[in-house]
Coordinates of C-alpha atoms in Angstrom, one line a residue:
Chain A
K1 CA -16.6 3.7 8.5
A2 CA -16.5 1.6 5.3
G3 CA -13.1 0.9 3.9
V4 CA -11.8 1.3 0.3
T5 CA -13.8 -0.8 -2.1
Q6 CA -12.8 -2.0 -5.5
T7 CA -14.9 -3.6 -8.3
P8 CA -14.7 -6.1 -9.8
R9 CA -12.6 -8.3 -7.6
Y10 CA -11.6 -10.6 -10.4
L11 CA -11.4 -10.1 -14.1
I12 CA -10.3 -12.2 -17.1
K13 CA -9.7 -10.6 -20.4
T14 CA -7.9 -11.4 -23.6
R15 CA -5.0 -9.6 -25.3
G16 CA -6.1 -6.5 -27.1
Q17 CA -9.2 -5.8 -25.0
Q18 CA -9.6 -2.9 -22.7
V19 CA -10.7 -2.9 -19.1
T20 CA -12.1 -0.4 -16.6
L21 CA -11.6 -0.9 -12.8
S22 CA -13.4 1.1 -10.2
C23 CA -12.5 2.3 -6.8
S24 CA -14.6 4.0 -4.1
P25 CA -12.4 5.6 -1.4
I26 CA -13.1 5.9 2.3
S27 CA -15.7 8.6 2.9
G28 CA -14.1 12.0 3.1
H29 CA -10.9 10.9 1.5
R30 CA -9.9 13.1 -1.5
S31 CA -6.8 11.5 -2.8
V32 CA -6.9 8.2 -4.7
S33 CA -3.8 6.4 -5.9
W34 CA -3.5 3.3 -8.1
Y35 CA -0.8 0.7 -7.9
Q36 CA 0.1 -2.4 -9.9
Q37 CA 1.4 -5.4 -7.9
T38 CA 3.1 -8.4 -9.6
P39 CA 5.4 -11.1 -8.1
G40 CA 8.3 -9.9 -10.2
Q41 CA 8.1 -6.1 -9.9
G42 CA 6.4 -5.8 -6.6
L43 CA 4.2 -2.7 -5.9
Q44 CA 4.5 -0.1 -8.7
F45 CA 2.9 3.3 -8.5
L46 CA 0.6 4.1 -11.4
F47 CA -0.9 7.5 -10.7
E48 CA -2.7 9.6 -8.0
Y49 CA -5.8 11.7 -8.4
F50 CA -6.8 14.6 -6.2
S51 CA -9.7 17.0 -6.8
E52 CA -10.6 15.3 -10.1
T53 CA -7.1 16.0 -11.4
Q54 CA -4.2 13.6 -12.0
R55 CA -1.6 15.1 -9.6
N56 CA 1.2 12.5 -9.9
K57 CA 2.1 9.9 -12.4
G58 CA 4.3 6.8 -12.3
N59 CA 6.3 5.4 -15.2
F60 CA 3.6 3.5 -17.1
P61 CA 2.7 3.7 -20.8
G62 CA -0.2 5.8 -22.0
R63 CA -2.4 2.7 -22.2
F64 CA -2.9 3.1 -18.5
S65 CA -5.2 6.0 -17.7
G66 CA -7.6 7.1 -15.0
R67 CA -10.0 9.6 -13.8
Q68 CA -11.6 10.9 -10.6
F69 CA -15.2 12.0 -10.2
S70 CA -16.5 14.8 -8.0
N71 CA -17.4 12.4 -5.3
S72 CA -13.7 11.2 -5.2
R73 CA -14.6 7.8 -6.8
S74 CA -12.0 6.8 -9.3
E75 CA -11.7 4.6 -12.3
M76 CA -8.6 3.3 -14.1
N77 CA -8.6 2.1 -17.7
V78 CA -6.1 -0.1 -19.5
S79 CA -6.4 -0.3 -23.2
T80 CA -5.0 -2.8 -25.6
L81 CA -4.3 -5.3 -22.9
E82 CA -1.0 -7.3 -22.9
L83 CA -0.1 -10.5 -21.2
G84 CA 2.2 -8.6 -18.9
D85 CA -0.7 -6.5 -17.6
S86 CA -1.8 -9.5 -15.5
A87 CA -1.5 -8.2 -12.0
L88 CA -3.3 -7.2 -8.8
Y89 CA -4.4 -3.6 -9.2
L90 CA -4.7 -1.8 -5.9
C91 CA -6.4 1.4 -5.1
A92 CA -5.5 3.4 -2.0
S93 CA -7.1 6.5 -0.5
S94 CA -6.1 9.2 1.9
L95 CA -7.5 12.4 3.3
A96 CA -5.0 14.5 1.5
K97 CA -4.2 16.6 4.6
T98 CA -2.2 19.7 4.0
S99 CA -1.3 20.3 7.6
G100 CA -1.3 18.7 11.0
G101 CA 0.8 15.7 10.7
T102 CA 0.9 12.8 8.3
D103 CA -1.6 11.5 5.8
T104 CA -2.3 7.7 6.2
Q105 CA -3.1 5.8 3.0
Y106 CA -5.5 2.9 3.1
F107 CA -5.6 0.2 0.5
G108 CA -8.6 -1.6 -1.0
P109 CA -8.8 -5.4 -1.6
G110 CA -7.6 -5.1 -5.1
T111 CA -8.8 -6.3 -8.5
R112 CA -7.1 -9.4 -9.8
L113 CA -6.7 -9.0 -13.6
T114 CA -5.7 -12.0 -15.7
V115 CA -5.0 -11.4 -19.4
L116 CA -5.1 -14.5 -21.6
Chain B
D1 CA 14.2 2.4 -4.6
A2 CA 12.8 1.3 -1.2
K3 CA 14.3 3.2 1.6
T4 CA 14.0 0.4 4.2
T5 CA 15.6 -3.0 4.7
Q6 CA 14.0 -5.9 6.5
P7 CA 14.9 -9.6 7.1
P8 CA 13.2 -11.8 4.5
S9 CA 11.5 -14.1 6.9
M10 CA 10.8 -14.8 10.6
D11 CA 9.1 -17.5 12.6
C12 CA 7.0 -17.0 15.7
A13 CA 5.2 -19.3 18.0
E14 CA 1.5 -18.7 18.4
G15 CA 0.8 -16.7 21.5
R16 CA 4.2 -15.2 21.7
A17 CA 5.3 -11.7 20.8
A18 CA 6.5 -11.2 17.2
N19 CA 9.2 -8.6 16.9
L20 CA 9.9 -7.4 13.3
P21 CA 12.9 -5.2 12.8
C22 CA 13.4 -2.6 10.1
N23 CA 16.3 -0.5 9.1
H24 CA 15.7 3.0 7.7
S25 CA 19.0 4.7 8.1
T26 CA 18.5 7.3 5.4
I27 CA 15.2 8.6 6.9
S28 CA 14.9 12.4 7.0
G29 CA 13.7 14.4 10.0
N30 CA 10.1 14.8 8.9
E31 CA 9.4 11.4 7.4
Y32 CA 7.1 8.9 9.1
V33 CA 7.7 5.2 9.3
Y34 CA 4.7 3.2 8.3
W35 CA 3.9 -0.5 8.7
Y36 CA 1.5 -2.5 6.5
R37 CA 0.9 -6.2 6.1
Q38 CA -0.4 -8.2 3.3
I39 CA -2.0 -11.6 3.5
H40 CA -1.7 -13.6 0.3
S41 CA -3.4 -11.9 -2.6
Q42 CA -5.3 -9.4 -0.5
G43 CA -4.8 -5.7 -0.3
P44 CA -2.2 -4.3 2.1
Q45 CA -3.6 -3.6 5.6
Y46 CA -2.4 -0.5 7.5
I47 CA -1.0 -1.4 10.9
I48 CA 0.6 1.6 12.5
H49 CA 2.9 4.6 11.9
G50 CA 5.2 6.8 13.9
L51 CA 7.6 9.7 13.7
K52 CA 9.9 9.5 16.7
N53 CA 7.8 8.5 19.7
N54 CA 6.8 4.9 20.4
E55 CA 3.2 4.2 19.3
T56 CA 0.7 1.6 20.3
N57 CA -2.7 0.8 18.9
E58 CA -5.1 -2.2 19.0
M59 CA -3.0 -4.2 16.5
A60 CA 0.6 -3.5 17.4
S61 CA 3.3 -1.4 19.0
L62 CA 6.0 0.5 17.2
I63 CA 9.3 1.2 18.8
I64 CA 11.5 3.7 17.0
T65 CA 15.1 4.2 18.1
E66 CA 16.2 7.6 19.3
D67 CA 18.3 8.2 16.2
R68 CA 15.3 7.1 14.0
K69 CA 17.5 4.8 11.9
S70 CA 15.6 1.7 12.8
S71 CA 12.3 0.5 14.3
T72 CA 10.6 -2.6 15.5
L73 CA 7.0 -3.7 15.0
I74 CA 5.7 -5.7 17.9
L75 CA 2.7 -8.0 17.7
P76 CA 2.2 -8.8 21.4
H77 CA 0.4 -12.1 21.1
A78 CA 0.8 -13.5 17.6
T79 CA -2.0 -15.7 16.2
L80 CA -2.1 -17.9 13.1
R81 CA -4.0 -15.2 11.3
D82 CA -1.0 -12.9 11.7
T83 CA 0.9 -15.0 9.2
A84 CA 1.6 -12.4 6.4
V85 CA 4.2 -10.3 4.7
Y86 CA 5.0 -7.2 6.8
Y87 CA 6.2 -4.1 5.1
C88 CA 8.0 -1.3 6.7
I89 CA 8.0 1.8 4.5
V90 CA 9.1 5.4 4.3
R91 CA 7.0 7.1 1.7
V92 CA 8.3 9.2 -1.2
A93 CA 6.8 12.7 -1.3
F94 CA 6.1 14.4 -4.6
P95 CA 7.0 18.1 -5.0
T96 CA 3.5 18.7 -6.3
G97 CA 1.9 17.3 -3.1
G98 CA 0.9 13.8 -2.3
F99 CA 3.2 10.8 -2.1
K100 CA 3.8 7.3 -3.3
T101 CA 4.2 4.1 -1.2
I102 CA 7.1 1.9 -2.1
F103 CA 7.1 -1.6 -0.7
G104 CA 10.4 -3.4 -0.4
A105 CA 10.5 -7.2 -0.2
G106 CA 9.1 -7.1 3.4
T107 CA 9.4 -9.8 6.1
R108 CA 7.4 -13.0 5.7
L109 CA 6.2 -13.8 9.1
F110 CA 5.2 -17.4 9.8
V111 CA 3.2 -17.9 13.0
K112 CA 3.3 -21.6 14.0
A113 CA 1.0 -23.5 16.3

């Protein structure tokens, strides 16, 4: 079974631009979460999508947004980029089980965003 | 607000077992312990998880103490490719459903030839 895929893998943007990152979850997985990872702050939760709805949200400004499509694929968008947005953006998917034990989350390879 | 503590770094000789400890003394009764690892600049890789019984898969074994306050990840025959940062986590569940993963600082494992 194919793993979580993210595109693009690397991206260079300038301040003020916007960017869209894409994530394809493992087949059958309905929950997609996004994280930002930086050396200083570690792994920070951005938001989680389930059934095309944002179910949970972290503590990030409104410049960070996302969506999920009916096939569970997800995109996240960052508008008005700042230098501090340079990070590894990780997508993770899970089945979103509601019963029968735990729900394992699998991460994609990440998109490395550099803002100049 | 990581719920686990791990030693910052460990060394292991190639071919030997690597035993990585984790303390999760505040874990509640229905929370699972998860282990991931991350090789530099790559996405975290799921290794194994457990609730209270010891677990084994093709990658590793997980030993959880009877009181569930600590656990040990065992890589039975470490190779150079096992050099990575290893994260022991207890996830934070949302009341609306779902959860978030919080990585602490992890243990940087160096496997040496």
